[in-house]
Coordinates of C-alpha atoms in Angstrom, one line a residue:
T208 CA -1.3 19.3 10.3
I209 CA 1.4 19.6 7.7
Q210 CA 2.5 16.1 8.4
K211 CA -1.0 14.7 7.8
R212 CA -1.3 16.7 4.5
V213 CA 2.1 15.3 3.3
A214 CA 1.0 11.8 4.3
I215 CA -2.3 12.2 2.4
A216 CA -0.5 13.5 -0.7
L217 CA 2.1 10.8 -0.7
W218 CA -0.5 8.1 -0.2
K219 CA -2.6 9.4 -3.1
L220 CA 0.4 9.9 -5.4
A221 CA 1.8 6.5 -4.6
T222 CA -1.3 4.4 -4.9
P223 CA -4.1 4.0 -7.4
D224 CA -6.6 4.6 -4.6
S225 CA -9.6 6.9 -5.2
Y226 CA -10.0 10.2 -3.4
R227 CA -12.8 8.6 -1.4
S228 CA -10.6 5.7 -0.4
V229 CA -7.8 8.0 0.7
A230 CA -10.3 10.2 2.6
N231 CA -11.6 7.1 4.5
Q232 CA -8.0 6.0 5.2
F233 CA -7.1 9.3 6.9
G234 CA -10.5 10.2 8.3
V235 CA -11.0 13.4 6.2
G236 CA -13.3 14.5 3.4
K237 CA -12.7 13.9 -0.4
S238 CA -12.2 17.6 -1.0
T239 CA -9.6 17.7 1.8
V240 CA -7.6 15.0 0.0
G241 CA -7.7 17.1 -3.2
V242 CA -6.6 20.2 -1.4
A243 CA -3.8 18.4 0.4
V244 CA -2.5 16.9 -2.8
M245 CA -2.4 20.3 -4.6
Q246 CA -0.9 22.0 -1.6
V247 CA 1.9 19.5 -1.3
A248 CA 2.5 19.4 -5.1
N249 CA 2.7 23.2 -5.2
A250 CA 5.1 23.3 -2.3
I251 CA 7.3 20.7 -4.0
V252 CA 7.4 22.8 -7.2
E253 CA 8.0 26.1 -5.4
L254 CA 10.5 24.9 -2.7
L255 CA 12.2 21.8 -4.0
L256 CA 12.2 21.7 -7.8
S257 CA 14.9 24.4 -8.3
K258 CA 17.1 22.6 -5.7
V259 CA 16.7 19.1 -7.2
V260 CA 16.4 19.8 -10.9
T261 CA 19.4 22.1 -11.6
L262 CA 22.0 22.7 -14.2
G263 CA 24.9 22.2 -11.9
N264 CA 28.5 22.6 -13.0
V265 CA 28.5 22.9 -16.8
Q266 CA 32.2 22.1 -17.1
V267 CA 31.8 18.8 -15.2
I268 CA 28.9 17.9 -17.5
I269 CA 30.9 18.9 -20.7
D270 CA 33.9 16.8 -19.5
G271 CA 31.6 13.9 -18.8
F272 CA 30.1 13.9 -22.3
A273 CA 33.6 14.4 -23.8
A274 CA 34.8 11.2 -22.0
M275 CA 31.9 9.5 -23.9
G276 CA 33.0 10.9 -27.2
F277 CA 30.7 14.0 -27.4
P278 CA 32.9 17.1 -27.3
N279 CA 31.4 20.4 -26.0
C280 CA 28.1 18.7 -25.1
S281 CA 26.1 19.8 -22.1
G282 CA 23.0 17.7 -22.2
D283 CA 20.7 15.1 -23.9
I284 CA 17.1 16.0 -24.5
D285 CA 14.1 13.8 -25.1
G286 CA 10.4 13.5 -24.4
T287 CA 8.4 10.6 -22.9
H288 CA 4.8 9.9 -22.4
I289 CA 3.4 9.6 -18.9
P290 CA 0.3 7.4 -19.0
I291 CA -2.9 9.0 -17.5
L292 CA -6.5 8.1 -17.1
G293 CA -8.5 9.5 -20.0
P294 CA -10.2 12.8 -19.1
F295 CA -13.9 13.3 -20.0
H296 CA -13.2 16.7 -21.6
Q297 CA -11.1 16.8 -24.8
G298 CA -10.0 13.2 -24.2
S299 CA -8.8 12.8 -27.8
Q300 CA -6.2 15.5 -27.3
Y301 CA -4.5 13.3 -24.7
I302 CA -4.2 10.2 -27.0
N303 CA -0.6 9.9 -28.1
R304 CA 0.7 8.4 -31.4
K305 CA 0.9 5.0 -29.6
G306 CA -2.8 5.1 -28.9
Y307 CA -3.0 5.6 -25.1
F308 CA -3.8 8.6 -22.9
S309 CA -0.8 10.5 -21.8
M310 CA 0.9 13.7 -20.9
V311 CA 4.3 14.6 -22.3
L312 CA 7.4 15.0 -20.1
Q313 CA 10.4 16.7 -21.8
A314 CA 13.7 16.3 -19.9
L315 CA 17.3 17.5 -20.4
V316 CA 19.8 15.3 -18.6
D317 CA 23.5 15.5 -17.9
H318 CA 26.2 12.9 -18.7
K319 CA 25.0 10.7 -15.7
G320 CA 21.3 10.8 -16.7
R321 CA 20.4 13.3 -13.9
F322 CA 17.7 15.8 -14.8
T323 CA 18.9 19.4 -15.4
N324 CA 15.7 20.7 -16.9
I325 CA 12.1 19.4 -17.1
N326 CA 8.9 20.5 -18.8
V327 CA 5.8 18.5 -18.1
G328 CA 2.0 18.9 -18.7
W329 CA 1.6 18.9 -22.5
L330 CA -1.2 16.9 -23.9
G331 CA -0.2 13.4 -25.2
K332 CA -1.1 14.4 -28.8
V333 CA 1.5 17.2 -28.9
H334 CA 4.8 16.4 -30.8
D335 CA 8.1 16.7 -28.9
A336 CA 9.3 19.5 -31.2
R337 CA 6.3 21.6 -30.3
V338 CA 6.8 21.0 -26.6
F339 CA 10.4 22.0 -27.0
R340 CA 9.8 25.2 -29.0
N341 CA 7.3 26.4 -26.4
S342 CA 9.6 25.6 -23.4
G343 CA 11.6 28.0 -21.3
L344 CA 14.6 25.9 -22.1
F345 CA 14.3 26.7 -25.8
R346 CA 14.0 30.4 -25.1
R347 CA 17.0 30.5 -22.9
L348 CA 19.1 28.4 -25.4
Q349 CA 18.0 30.6 -28.3
E350 CA 18.9 33.8 -26.3
G351 CA 22.3 32.2 -25.4
I352 CA 21.7 32.5 -21.6
Y353 CA 21.5 28.9 -20.5
F354 CA 25.1 27.9 -21.1
P355 CA 28.3 30.0 -21.1
D356 CA 29.6 31.2 -24.5
Q357 CA 32.3 28.5 -24.7
K358 CA 33.4 27.3 -28.1
I359 CA 35.9 24.7 -29.3
T360 CA 37.4 24.3 -32.7
V361 CA 36.7 21.1 -34.6
G362 CA 38.6 21.1 -37.8
D363 CA 38.1 24.6 -39.0
V364 CA 34.7 25.1 -37.5
E365 CA 33.9 26.8 -34.2
M366 CA 31.5 24.7 -32.2
P367 CA 29.4 26.1 -29.4
I368 CA 28.2 24.1 -26.4
V369 CA 25.4 21.9 -27.7
I370 CA 22.7 19.5 -26.5
L371 CA 21.9 16.2 -28.2
G372 CA 18.4 15.3 -29.4
D373 CA 16.7 12.7 -31.5
P374 CA 15.4 13.3 -35.0
A375 CA 12.1 14.8 -33.6
Y376 CA 14.0 17.9 -32.5
P377 CA 15.0 20.8 -34.8
L378 CA 18.6 21.2 -35.9
M379 CA 19.9 24.4 -34.2
P380 CA 23.4 25.8 -33.7
W381 CA 23.2 24.6 -30.1
L382 CA 21.2 21.4 -30.7
M383 CA 22.7 18.4 -32.6
K384 CA 20.6 15.6 -33.9
P385 CA 21.3 12.5 -36.1
Y386 CA 21.6 12.9 -39.8
T387 CA 18.4 11.4 -41.2
G388 CA 19.2 11.3 -44.9
A389 CA 21.2 8.7 -46.9
L390 CA 24.9 9.0 -46.0
D391 CA 27.7 8.7 -48.5
S392 CA 31.5 8.9 -47.8
E393 CA 31.5 12.7 -48.4
K394 CA 28.7 13.4 -45.9

């Protein structure tokens, strides 16, 4: 039944149990556990992801960041490493700069820390900037279709809607990052 498949998938995803152990727990075969986990994961991605991870009201997000001192900002982006068990095939590609096996999760969040865009599945060895440049988010931002064309004037400069990133990300007209050089009073 669908209920049993969901229960199997939730059990497997929530515990460190092996496929054999989960299969024994539910009275099914190991391959049935694998199929159920993939079916439920695919259903979550297809049916729920776009309802849960969504941009939402851009103006509310901009106003929220403005209240924190970041005008015309619509998100904050960063990557994180999700620890995984080392795969047998190409395992070295999954070892991140901190020395453990991982996959990269890139997330754009709003002013309250809620996900508005995610990209997951890159090998742990891959740099945040490469993940970003190969994401659908980057393409939509580059094409100017992710946010409305809404600019404000700061001093004598027109500033578009931007997202904030750490120094690993490229400086773009729509992506602000910290200045990494030596600052003097002029800069």
